[in-house]
PDB file of C-alpha atoms in Angstrom:
ATOM      1  CA  UNK A   1     -95.257 117.606   6.220  1.00 30.00           C
ATOM      2  CA  UNK A   2     -95.111 121.158   4.932  1.00 26.00           C
ATOM      3  CA  UNK A   3     -96.571 122.400   1.705  1.00 27.00           C
ATOM      4  CA  UNK A   4     -94.304 123.678  -1.068  1.00 25.00           C
ATOM      5  CA  UNK A   5     -94.749 127.173  -2.441  1.00 26.00           C
ATOM      6  CA  UNK A   6     -95.723 127.039  -6.066  1.00 29.00           C
ATOM      7  CA  UNK A   7     -93.605 128.611  -8.797  1.00 31.00           C
ATOM      8  CA  UNK A   8     -95.810 131.063 -10.656  1.00 34.00           C
ATOM      9  CA  UNK A   9     -98.741 133.098  -9.424  1.00 34.00           C
ATOM     10  CA  UNK A  10    -102.421 132.640 -10.102  1.00 37.00           C
ATOM     11  CA  UNK A  11    -103.781 135.656 -11.952  1.00 35.00           C
ATOM     12  CA  UNK A  12    -107.316 136.973 -12.205  1.00 33.00           C
ATOM     13  CA  UNK A  13    -109.749 135.349 -14.584  1.00 36.00           C
ATOM     14  CA  UNK A  14    -109.825 138.486 -16.735  1.00 35.00           C
ATOM     15  CA  UNK A  15    -106.139 138.029 -17.590  1.00 38.00           C
ATOM     16  CA  UNK A  16    -106.698 134.601 -19.156  1.00 45.00           C
ATOM     17  CA  UNK A  17    -106.969 134.527 -22.953  1.00 46.00           C
ATOM     18  CA  UNK A  18    -107.815 131.375 -24.864  1.00 50.00           C
ATOM     19  CA  UNK A  19    -108.366 131.283 -28.653  1.00 48.00           C
ATOM     20  CA  UNK A  20    -111.969 131.185 -29.835  1.00 50.00           C
ATOM     21  CA  UNK A  21    -113.466 128.049 -31.302  1.00 48.00           C
ATOM     22  CA  UNK A  22    -114.736 130.088 -34.255  1.00 48.00           C
ATOM     23  CA  UNK A  23    -111.236 131.309 -35.045  1.00 52.00           C
ATOM     24  CA  UNK A  24    -109.890 127.764 -34.999  1.00 51.00           C
ATOM     25  CA  UNK A  25    -112.600 126.632 -37.442  1.00 52.00           C
ATOM     26  CA  UNK A  26    -111.840 129.523 -39.824  1.00 52.00           C
ATOM     27  CA  UNK A  27    -108.129 128.693 -39.893  1.00 54.00           C
ATOM     28  CA  UNK A  28    -108.902 125.052 -40.618  1.00 55.00           C
ATOM     29  CA  UNK A  29    -110.640 126.010 -43.890  1.00 67.00           C
ATOM     30  CA  UNK A  30    -107.374 127.003 -45.609  1.00 76.00           C
ATOM     31  CA  UNK A  31    -104.253 124.841 -46.098  1.00 81.00           C
ATOM     32  CA  UNK A  32    -101.940 125.383 -43.118  1.00 78.00           C
ATOM     33  CA  UNK A  33     -98.722 127.317 -43.767  1.00 82.00           C
ATOM     34  CA  UNK A  34     -95.423 125.534 -43.092  1.00 80.00           C
ATOM     35  CA  UNK A  35     -94.534 127.763 -40.133  1.00 73.00           C
ATOM     36  CA  UNK A  36     -97.659 126.572 -38.333  1.00 69.00           C
ATOM     37  CA  UNK A  37     -96.004 123.195 -37.695  1.00 70.00           C
ATOM     38  CA  UNK A  38     -93.271 124.924 -35.668  1.00 67.00           C
ATOM     39  CA  UNK A  39     -95.545 127.053 -33.499  1.00 67.00           C
ATOM     40  CA  UNK A  40     -96.692 126.275 -29.984  1.00 64.00           C
ATOM     41  CA  UNK A  41    -100.132 124.609 -30.306  1.00 66.00           C
ATOM     42  CA  UNK A  42    -103.162 126.694 -29.314  1.00 71.00           C
ATOM     43  CA  UNK A  43    -104.822 123.761 -27.514  1.00 71.00           C
ATOM     44  CA  UNK A  44    -102.778 121.059 -25.800  1.00 77.00           C
ATOM     45  CA  UNK A  45    -105.295 119.267 -23.583  1.00 82.00           C
ATOM     46  CA  UNK A  46    -109.042 118.934 -23.134  1.00 87.00           C
ATOM     47  CA  UNK A  47    -110.847 116.513 -20.839  1.00 89.00           C
ATOM     48  CA  UNK A  48    -114.518 115.931 -20.062  1.00 87.00           C
ATOM     49  CA  UNK A  49    -115.937 116.301 -16.552  1.00 90.00           C
ATOM     50  CA  UNK A  50    -117.389 113.231 -14.756  1.00 83.00           C
ATOM     51  CA  UNK A  51    -120.869 114.731 -15.189  1.00 85.00           C
ATOM     52  CA  UNK A  52    -120.338 115.278 -18.910  1.00 87.00           C
ATOM     53  CA  UNK A  53    -121.462 118.904 -18.640  1.00 93.00           C
ATOM     54  CA  UNK A  54    -118.089 120.681 -18.765  1.00 95.00           C
ATOM     55  CA  UNK A  55    -114.702 120.368 -20.380  1.00 95.00           C
ATOM     56  CA  UNK A  56    -111.361 121.481 -18.946  1.00 95.00           C
ATOM     57  CA  UNK A  57    -109.338 123.117 -21.726  1.00 94.00           C
ATOM     58  CA  UNK A  58    -105.618 123.947 -21.654  1.00 93.00           C
ATOM     59  CA  UNK A  59    -104.092 126.276 -24.225  1.00 87.00           C
ATOM     60  CA  UNK A  60    -103.680 129.861 -25.306  1.00 81.00           C
ATOM     61  CA  UNK A  61    -102.144 132.207 -27.897  1.00 77.00           C
ATOM     62  CA  UNK A  62     -98.747 131.081 -29.216  1.00 69.00           C
ATOM     63  CA  UNK A  63     -96.773 133.884 -27.538  1.00 76.00           C
ATOM     64  CA  UNK A  64     -98.426 133.503 -24.132  1.00 83.00           C
ATOM     65  CA  UNK A  65     -98.213 130.876 -21.430  1.00 87.00           C
ATOM     66  CA  UNK A  66    -100.808 128.108 -21.630  1.00 88.00           C
ATOM     67  CA  UNK A  67    -103.738 128.708 -19.301  1.00 93.00           C
ATOM     68  CA  UNK A  68    -106.706 126.730 -17.988  1.00 95.00           C
ATOM     69  CA  UNK A  69    -110.333 127.377 -18.873  1.00 95.00           C
ATOM     70  CA  UNK A  70    -113.601 125.558 -18.169  1.00 96.00           C
ATOM     71  CA  UNK A  71    -116.007 125.168 -21.086  1.00 95.00           C
ATOM     72  CA  UNK A  72    -119.721 124.777 -20.290  1.00 95.00           C
ATOM     73  CA  UNK A  73    -120.854 122.474 -23.090  1.00 95.00           C
ATOM     74  CA  UNK A  74    -124.541 123.473 -23.171  1.00 95.00           C
ATOM     75  CA  UNK A  75    -123.801 127.182 -23.656  1.00 96.00           C
ATOM     76  CA  UNK A  76    -120.206 126.994 -24.989  1.00 94.00           C
ATOM     77  CA  UNK A  77    -119.259 129.575 -22.387  1.00 94.00           C
ATOM     78  CA  UNK A  78    -115.542 129.466 -21.597  1.00 92.00           C
ATOM     79  CA  UNK A  79    -114.603 130.547 -18.066  1.00 93.00           C
ATOM     80  CA  UNK A  80    -110.919 131.353 -17.410  1.00 93.00           C
ATOM     81  CA  UNK A  81    -109.870 129.828 -14.087  1.00 95.00           C
ATOM     82  CA  UNK A  82    -106.058 129.739 -13.846  1.00 94.00           C
ATOM     83  CA  UNK A  83    -102.852 131.091 -15.346  1.00 91.00           C
ATOM     84  CA  UNK A  84     -99.272 130.885 -14.012  1.00 89.00           C
ATOM     85  CA  UNK A  85     -97.081 133.904 -14.604  1.00 84.00           C
ATOM     86  CA  UNK A  86     -93.860 132.109 -15.604  1.00 84.00           C
ATOM     87  CA  UNK A  87     -95.051 128.575 -16.403  1.00 86.00           C
ATOM     88  CA  UNK A  88     -97.426 126.837 -18.794  1.00 87.00           C
ATOM     89  CA  UNK A  89    -100.322 124.828 -17.425  1.00 90.00           C
ATOM     90  CA  UNK A  90     -99.623 121.569 -19.179  1.00 85.00           C
ATOM     91  CA  UNK A  91    -101.921 118.960 -17.666  1.00 86.00           C
ATOM     92  CA  UNK A  92    -105.341 118.834 -15.988  1.00 92.00           C
ATOM     93  CA  UNK A  93    -107.428 116.144 -14.285  1.00 91.00           C
ATOM     94  CA  UNK A  94    -110.957 116.183 -12.842  1.00 92.00           C
ATOM     95  CA  UNK A  95    -111.274 115.451  -9.124  1.00 91.00           C
ATOM     96  CA  UNK A  96    -115.076 115.612  -9.186  1.00 90.00           C
ATOM     97  CA  UNK A  97    -117.706 117.411 -11.262  1.00 91.00           C
ATOM     98  CA  UNK A  98    -116.854 120.782  -9.679  1.00 94.00           C
ATOM     99  CA  UNK A  99    -113.079 120.667  -9.182  1.00 95.00           C
ATOM    100  CA  UNK A 100    -109.878 120.039 -11.161  1.00 95.00           C
ATOM    101  CA  UNK A 101    -106.211 119.544 -10.337  1.00 93.00           C
ATOM    102  CA  UNK A 102    -103.414 120.805 -12.589  1.00 93.00           C
ATOM    103  CA  UNK A 103     -99.655 121.349 -12.772  1.00 89.00           C
ATOM    104  CA  UNK A 104     -97.361 123.883 -14.445  1.00 86.00           C
ATOM    105  CA  UNK A 105     -94.508 123.102 -16.849  1.00 83.00           C
ATOM    106  CA  UNK A 106     -91.998 125.217 -18.727  1.00 79.00           C
ATOM    107  CA  UNK A 107     -92.656 124.346 -22.369  1.00 74.00           C
ATOM    108  CA  UNK A 108     -90.259 127.097 -23.502  1.00 71.00           C
ATOM    109  CA  UNK A 109     -87.376 125.281 -21.892  1.00 69.00           C
ATOM    110  CA  UNK A 110     -85.954 121.772 -22.212  1.00 55.00           C
ATOM    111  CA  UNK A 111     -88.054 118.740 -21.277  1.00 53.00           C
ATOM    112  CA  UNK A 112     -85.785 117.964 -18.321  1.00 49.00           C
ATOM    113  CA  UNK A 113     -86.263 121.446 -16.869  1.00 48.00           C
ATOM    114  CA  UNK A 114     -89.996 121.495 -17.548  1.00 51.00           C
ATOM    115  CA  UNK A 115     -90.855 118.175 -15.892  1.00 53.00           C
ATOM    116  CA  UNK A 116     -92.852 118.712 -12.714  1.00 52.00           C
ATOM    117  CA  UNK A 117     -91.901 122.391 -12.633  1.00 63.00           C
ATOM    118  CA  UNK A 118     -94.677 123.334 -10.204  1.00 75.00           C
ATOM    119  CA  UNK A 119     -96.488 121.724  -7.319  1.00 81.00           C
ATOM    120  CA  UNK A 120     -99.922 120.219  -7.849  1.00 88.00           C
ATOM    121  CA  UNK A 121    -102.672 122.824  -7.650  1.00 91.00           C
ATOM    122  CA  UNK A 122    -106.471 122.617  -7.540  1.00 94.00           C
ATOM    123  CA  UNK A 123    -109.329 124.980  -8.325  1.00 96.00           C
ATOM    124  CA  UNK A 124    -113.116 124.893  -8.694  1.00 97.00           C
ATOM    125  CA  UNK A 125    -114.662 125.284 -12.129  1.00 96.00           C
ATOM    126  CA  UNK A 126    -115.752 128.847 -11.278  1.00 95.00           C
ATOM    127  CA  UNK A 127    -112.180 129.817 -10.291  1.00 94.00           C
ATOM    128  CA  UNK A 128    -112.792 129.631  -6.534  1.00 96.00           C
ATOM    129  CA  UNK A 129    -111.200 127.542  -3.752  1.00 96.00           C
ATOM    130  CA  UNK A 130    -107.705 127.617  -5.258  1.00 95.00           C
ATOM    131  CA  UNK A 131    -105.079 125.629  -3.324  1.00 92.00           C
ATOM    132  CA  UNK A 132    -101.510 124.395  -3.684  1.00 89.00           C
ATOM    133  CA  UNK A 133    -101.670 120.720  -2.749  1.00 85.00           C
ATOM    134  CA  UNK A 134     -98.315 119.034  -2.464  1.00 72.00           C
ATOM    135  CA  UNK A 135     -96.943 118.012   0.887  1.00 61.00           C
ATOM    136  CA  UNK A 136     -93.921 116.383  -0.716  1.00 61.00           C
ATOM    137  CA  UNK A 137     -92.121 117.378  -3.918  1.00 60.00           C
ATOM    138  CA  UNK A 138     -92.569 115.037  -6.878  1.00 68.00           C
ATOM    139  CA  UNK A 139     -96.073 113.793  -6.074  1.00 76.00           C
ATOM    140  CA  UNK A 140     -98.027 112.441  -9.035  1.00 79.00           C
ATOM    141  CA  UNK A 141    -101.810 111.891  -9.106  1.00 82.00           C
ATOM    142  CA  UNK A 142    -102.731 108.215  -9.095  1.00 74.00           C
ATOM    143  CA  UNK A 143    -106.536 108.577  -9.197  1.00 68.00           C
ATOM    144  CA  UNK A 144    -109.399 110.683  -7.944  1.00 61.00           C
ATOM    145  CA  UNK A 145    -111.572 109.416  -5.133  1.00 58.00           C
ATOM    146  CA  UNK A 146    -115.318 108.951  -5.312  1.00 59.00           C
ATOM    147  CA  UNK A 147    -117.010 111.441  -7.646  1.00 62.00           C
ATOM    148  CA  UNK A 148    -118.610 113.299  -4.726  1.00 72.00           C
ATOM    149  CA  UNK A 149    -115.286 113.525  -2.873  1.00 84.00           C
ATOM    150  CA  UNK A 150    -112.609 116.225  -2.801  1.00 90.00           C
ATOM    151  CA  UNK A 151    -109.839 113.694  -2.082  1.00 89.00           C
ATOM    152  CA  UNK A 152    -107.076 112.789  -4.520  1.00 89.00           C
ATOM    153  CA  UNK A 153    -104.703 109.801  -4.434  1.00 88.00           C
ATOM    154  CA  UNK A 154    -101.085 110.752  -5.115  1.00 88.00           C
ATOM    155  CA  UNK A 155     -97.921 108.674  -5.329  1.00 85.00           C
ATOM    156  CA  UNK A 156     -94.291 109.612  -4.753  1.00 82.00           C
ATOM    157  CA  UNK A 157     -91.084 107.645  -5.195  1.00 79.00           C
ATOM    158  CA  UNK A 158     -89.049 106.443  -2.228  1.00 78.00           C
ATOM    159  CA  UNK A 159     -86.422 104.771  -4.430  1.00 73.00           C
ATOM    160  CA  UNK A 160     -85.742 104.121  -8.106  1.00 73.00           C
ATOM    161  CA  UNK A 161     -88.454 101.485  -8.600  1.00 75.00           C
ATOM    162  CA  UNK A 162     -90.894 101.727  -5.666  1.00 81.00           C
ATOM    163  CA  UNK A 163     -92.806 104.371  -3.782  1.00 84.00           C
ATOM    164  CA  UNK A 164     -95.711 105.257  -1.509  1.00 87.00           C
ATOM    165  CA  UNK A 165     -99.333 106.274  -1.908  1.00 88.00           C
ATOM    166  CA  UNK A 166    -101.331 108.772   0.123  1.00 88.00           C
ATOM    167  CA  UNK A 167    -104.627 110.639  -0.114  1.00 89.00           C
ATOM    168  CA  UNK A 168    -104.760 114.432   0.111  1.00 90.00           C
ATOM    169  CA  UNK A 169    -107.857 116.564   0.516  1.00 92.00           C
ATOM    170  CA  UNK A 170    -107.836 119.214  -2.208  1.00 93.00           C
ATOM    171  CA  UNK A 171    -109.925 121.565  -0.033  1.00 94.00           C
ATOM    172  CA  UNK A 172    -107.864 121.410   3.169  1.00 91.00           C
ATOM    173  CA  UNK A 173    -104.491 120.374   4.631  1.00 84.00           C
ATOM    174  CA  UNK A 174    -105.743 116.910   5.550  1.00 89.00           C
ATOM    175  CA  UNK A 175    -103.956 113.851   4.214  1.00 88.00           C
ATOM    176  CA  UNK A 176    -103.652 110.183   5.089  1.00 88.00           C
ATOM    177  CA  UNK A 177    -101.238 107.401   4.233  1.00 86.00           C
ATOM    178  CA  UNK A 178    -102.473 104.262   2.472  1.00 86.00           C
ATOM    179  CA  UNK A 179    -101.371 100.825   3.671  1.00 89.00           C
ATOM    180  CA  UNK A 180     -99.930  98.705   0.874  1.00 91.00           C
ATOM    181  CA  UNK A 181     -97.352  95.926   0.317  1.00 92.00           C
ATOM    182  CA  UNK A 182     -93.666  96.912   0.617  1.00 91.00           C
ATOM    183  CA  UNK A 183     -91.817  97.978  -2.565  1.00 92.00           C
ATOM    184  CA  UNK A 184     -94.990  98.858  -4.455  1.00 91.00           C
ATOM    185  CA  UNK A 185     -94.422 100.127  -7.994  1.00 88.00           C
ATOM    186  CA  UNK A 186     -97.997 100.356  -9.365  1.00 88.00           C
ATOM    187  CA  UNK A 187    -101.434 101.117  -7.921  1.00 88.00           C
ATOM    188  CA  UNK A 188    -105.021 100.304  -8.814  1.00 89.00           C
ATOM    189  CA  UNK A 189    -108.000 102.044  -7.137  1.00 88.00           C
ATOM    190  CA  UNK A 190    -111.671 101.168  -7.468  1.00 85.00           C
ATOM    191  CA  UNK A 191    -114.528 103.544  -8.314  1.00 78.00           C
ATOM    192  CA  UNK A 192    -114.823 104.619  -4.670  1.00 78.00           C
ATOM    193  CA  UNK A 193    -111.167 105.633  -4.545  1.00 80.00           C
ATOM    194  CA  UNK A 194    -110.075 102.638  -2.449  1.00 86.00           C
ATOM    195  CA  UNK A 195    -106.763 100.890  -3.163  1.00 90.00           C
ATOM    196  CA  UNK A 196    -107.607  97.378  -4.408  1.00 93.00           C
ATOM    197  CA  UNK A 197    -104.549  96.013  -6.243  1.00 95.00           C
ATOM    198  CA  UNK A 198    -100.826  96.678  -6.414  1.00 94.00           C
ATOM    199  CA  UNK A 199     -97.699  95.649  -8.296  1.00 94.00           C
ATOM    200  CA  UNK A 200     -94.471  95.099  -6.332  1.00 94.00           C
ATOM    201  CA  UNK A 201     -90.876  94.796  -7.530  1.00 92.00           C
ATOM    202  CA  UNK A 202     -88.099  93.162  -5.529  1.00 89.00           C
ATOM    203  CA  UNK A 203     -84.770  92.415  -7.202  1.00 88.00           C
ATOM    204  CA  UNK A 204     -85.629  90.413 -10.340  1.00 89.00           C
ATOM    205  CA  UNK A 205     -89.148  89.427  -9.211  1.00 92.00           C
ATOM    206  CA  UNK A 206     -92.491  91.128  -9.868  1.00 94.00           C
ATOM    207  CA  UNK A 207     -95.717  90.259  -8.052  1.00 95.00           C
ATOM    208  CA  UNK A 208     -99.397  91.159  -8.347  1.00 96.00           C
ATOM    209  CA  UNK A 209    -101.345  91.694  -5.100  1.00 97.00           C
ATOM    210  CA  UNK A 210    -105.037  92.124  -4.281  1.00 96.00           C
ATOM    211  CA  UNK A 211    -106.710  93.689  -1.247  1.00 94.00           C
ATOM    212  CA  UNK A 212    -109.879  91.821  -0.280  1.00 91.00           C
ATOM    213  CA  UNK A 213    -113.052  93.539   1.064  1.00 86.00           C
ATOM    214  CA  UNK A 214    -111.834  92.895   4.634  1.00 89.00           C
ATOM    215  CA  UNK A 215    -108.659  94.886   3.923  1.00 89.00           C
ATOM    216  CA  UNK A 216    -106.254  91.932   3.810  1.00 93.00           C
ATOM    217  CA  UNK A 217    -103.555  91.789   1.115  1.00 96.00           C
ATOM    218  CA  UNK A 218    -103.093  88.580  -0.862  1.00 96.00           C
ATOM    219  CA  UNK A 219    -100.372  87.871  -3.414  1.00 96.00           C
ATOM    220  CA  UNK A 220    -101.978  86.591  -6.607  1.00 96.00           C
ATOM    221  CA  UNK A 221     -99.094  85.922  -8.988  1.00 94.00           C
ATOM    222  CA  UNK A 222     -95.339  86.313  -9.217  1.00 94.00           C
ATOM    223  CA  UNK A 223     -92.907  86.097 -12.129  1.00 93.00           C
ATOM    224  CA  UNK A 224     -89.578  87.307 -13.437  1.00 91.00           C
ATOM    225  CA  UNK A 225     -89.929  91.078 -13.702  1.00 85.00           C
ATOM    226  CA  UNK A 226     -88.367  91.157 -17.182  1.00 85.00           C
ATOM    227  CA  UNK A 227     -90.126  88.295 -18.999  1.00 80.00           C
ATOM    228  CA  UNK A 228     -93.503  90.045 -19.371  1.00 70.00           C
ATOM    229  CA  UNK A 229     -95.595  87.067 -18.175  1.00 83.00           C
ATOM    230  CA  UNK A 230     -97.323  88.913 -15.349  1.00 90.00           C
ATOM    231  CA  UNK A 231    -100.701  90.452 -16.296  1.00 92.00           C
ATOM    232  CA  UNK A 232    -100.648  94.250 -16.281  1.00 90.00           C
ATOM    233  CA  UNK A 233    -103.156  95.906 -13.952  1.00 91.00           C
ATOM    234  CA  UNK A 234    -105.526  98.309 -15.746  1.00 90.00           C
ATOM    235  CA  UNK A 235    -108.723  98.861 -13.726  1.00 88.00           C
ATOM    236  CA  UNK A 236    -111.066  97.559 -11.044  1.00 90.00           C
ATOM    237  CA  UNK A 237    -114.412  96.680 -12.614  1.00 89.00           C
ATOM    238  CA  UNK A 238    -117.725  97.432 -10.833  1.00 86.00           C
ATOM    239  CA  UNK A 239    -118.163  93.764  -9.813  1.00 89.00           C
ATOM    240  CA  UNK A 240    -114.763  93.736  -8.079  1.00 90.00           C
ATOM    241  CA  UNK A 241    -112.932  91.830 -10.789  1.00 94.00           C
ATOM    242  CA  UNK A 242    -109.776  93.281 -12.325  1.00 94.00           C
ATOM    243  CA  UNK A 243    -109.172  94.409 -15.876  1.00 92.00           C
ATOM    244  CA  UNK A 244    -105.704  93.359 -17.020  1.00 93.00           C
ATOM    245  CA  UNK A 245    -103.714  93.246 -20.242  1.00 90.00           C
ATOM    246  CA  UNK A 246    -101.896  90.029 -21.092  1.00 91.00           C
ATOM    247  CA  UNK A 247    -100.868  87.831 -24.029  1.00 88.00           C
ATOM    248  CA  UNK A 248    -101.483  84.178 -23.093  1.00 85.00           C
ATOM    249  CA  UNK A 249    -101.017  82.113 -26.260  1.00 81.00           C
ATOM    250  CA  UNK A 250    -100.994  85.312 -28.335  1.00 83.00           C
ATOM    251  CA  UNK A 251     -98.424  87.497 -30.080  1.00 83.00           C
ATOM    252  CA  UNK A 252    -100.113  90.712 -28.915  1.00 86.00           C
ATOM    253  CA  UNK A 253    -101.567  92.121 -25.700  1.00 87.00           C
ATOM    254  CA  UNK A 254    -105.340  91.933 -25.159  1.00 89.00           C
ATOM    255  CA  UNK A 255    -107.671  92.943 -22.320  1.00 91.00           C
ATOM    256  CA  UNK A 256    -108.957  90.227 -19.996  1.00 94.00           C
ATOM    257  CA  UNK A 257    -111.127  89.973 -16.902  1.00 95.00           C
ATOM    258  CA  UNK A 258    -109.248  88.622 -13.885  1.00 97.00           C
ATOM    259  CA  UNK A 259    -111.073  87.120 -10.905  1.00 97.00           C
ATOM    260  CA  UNK A 260    -108.932  87.908  -7.808  1.00 96.00           C
ATOM    261  CA  UNK A 261    -110.981  85.637  -5.525  1.00 95.00           C
ATOM    262  CA  UNK A 262    -110.363  82.591  -7.716  1.00 96.00           C
ATOM    263  CA  UNK A 263    -106.966  83.953  -8.835  1.00 96.00           C
ATOM    264  CA  UNK A 264    -107.921  83.157 -12.419  1.00 96.00           C
ATOM    265  CA  UNK A 265    -107.828  85.090 -15.684  1.00 96.00           C
ATOM    266  CA  UNK A 266    -110.619  84.579 -18.215  1.00 95.00           C
ATOM    267  CA  UNK A 267    -109.812  82.292 -21.145  1.00 93.00           C
ATOM    268  CA  UNK A 268    -111.355  84.645 -23.723  1.00 93.00           C
ATOM    269  CA  UNK A 269    -110.228  88.280 -24.137  1.00 92.00           C
ATOM    270  CA  UNK A 270    -112.704  91.013 -23.314  1.00 89.00           C
ATOM    271  CA  UNK A 271    -111.162  93.166 -26.067  1.00 86.00           C
ATOM    272  CA  UNK A 272    -108.586  92.164 -28.681  1.00 87.00           C
ATOM    273  CA  UNK A 273    -107.426  93.661 -31.973  1.00 83.00           C
ATOM    274  CA  UNK A 274    -105.608  91.359 -34.394  1.00 83.00           C
ATOM    275  CA  UNK A 275    -102.063  92.498 -35.038  1.00 84.00           C
ATOM    276  CA  UNK A 276    -102.033  95.187 -32.350  1.00 83.00           C
ATOM    277  CA  UNK A 277    -101.298  95.408 -28.628  1.00 83.00           C
ATOM    278  CA  UNK A 278    -104.136  96.758 -26.497  1.00 79.00           C
ATOM    279  CA  UNK A 279    -102.505  98.960 -23.856  1.00 75.00           C
ATOM    280  CA  UNK A 280    -105.091 101.603 -22.889  1.00 76.00           C
ATOM    281  CA  UNK A 281    -103.621 104.863 -21.667  1.00 67.00           C
ATOM    282  CA  UNK A 282    -107.030 105.944 -20.330  1.00 70.00           C
ATOM    283  CA  UNK A 283    -110.427 104.391 -19.704  1.00 74.00           C
ATOM    284  CA  UNK A 284    -113.862 105.904 -20.369  1.00 74.00           C
ATOM    285  CA  UNK A 285    -116.402 105.454 -17.564  1.00 71.00           C
ATOM    286  CA  UNK A 286    -120.132 106.159 -17.418  1.00 71.00           C
ATOM    287  CA  UNK A 287    -120.816 106.226 -13.707  1.00 66.00           C
ATOM    288  CA  UNK A 288    -119.400 102.925 -12.482  1.00 68.00           C
ATOM    289  CA  UNK A 289    -119.681 101.240 -15.905  1.00 73.00           C
ATOM    290  CA  UNK A 290    -116.682 100.858 -18.214  1.00 75.00           C
ATOM    291  CA  UNK A 291    -117.820 102.319 -21.550  1.00 77.00           C
ATOM    292  CA  UNK A 292    -114.565 102.228 -23.524  1.00 78.00           C
ATOM    293  CA  UNK A 293    -110.886 103.052 -23.580  1.00 75.00           C
ATOM    294  CA  UNK A 294    -108.336 105.066 -25.517  1.00 72.00           C
ATOM    295  CA  UNK A 295    -105.161 103.531 -26.877  1.00 69.00           C
ATOM    296  CA  UNK A 296    -102.451 104.136 -29.465  1.00 62.00           C
ATOM    297  CA  UNK A 297    -101.805 101.259 -31.857  1.00 57.00           C
TER     298      UNK A 297
END
């Protein structure tokens, strides 16, 4: 596979301008003017590093393209690390405590034209070791590997409702394919970056699969793909059990533990909120321990 040249050039750190935290606090003291609601936001994304010592911040002045900076939390020092000349940096993800991956979008154009406008790119938190990553257009990050690893799992679509998964090294041109069941639509990796569970779709059937410690795939459950009875894969817990969302005997989705060895879901929810579906869009980890999750009710 050949890499794809990115759209937009990486500029020097000195060219990156992000608004100051002090300025944002001063503006918050007065009632916001109406025109503020129609401006491009100064900050659009911020995410904490696995070590908890740094934050990756995406944003910038309203009339400039969004850029990427790394905030050292202990000192509040903001280090500019990346800007694209004709695109906004619109999303960032930590690969490990020293490295992030990001992608450019065109927020000044329509959503259709801005989607996936640039290849995946990676950089260290000091601005070094910049690389364009994609071997195939349309790759989307599935998960980072182990926290001391530079590898990233990425997925790409082969057809309308299934695709493939591969690992790419963000520091080199190395990559490797990942063996998985045919017609896989969803992926679940454990804390070491190993593929452990998958969702497949074939015609009107959906199935949940699990990969045992010996590397063998086993189908756990199957159902009509449209009736919603199949548990939704959310995470691999440190003890090897799965975290799923489901609604057995309930009107709303809750989070359950699922034992793949026994092929059995717990009777009692791990987390449930009366009157609301629990569908976490991200999980909060402390090392290999699940500490919480974020969701929109």
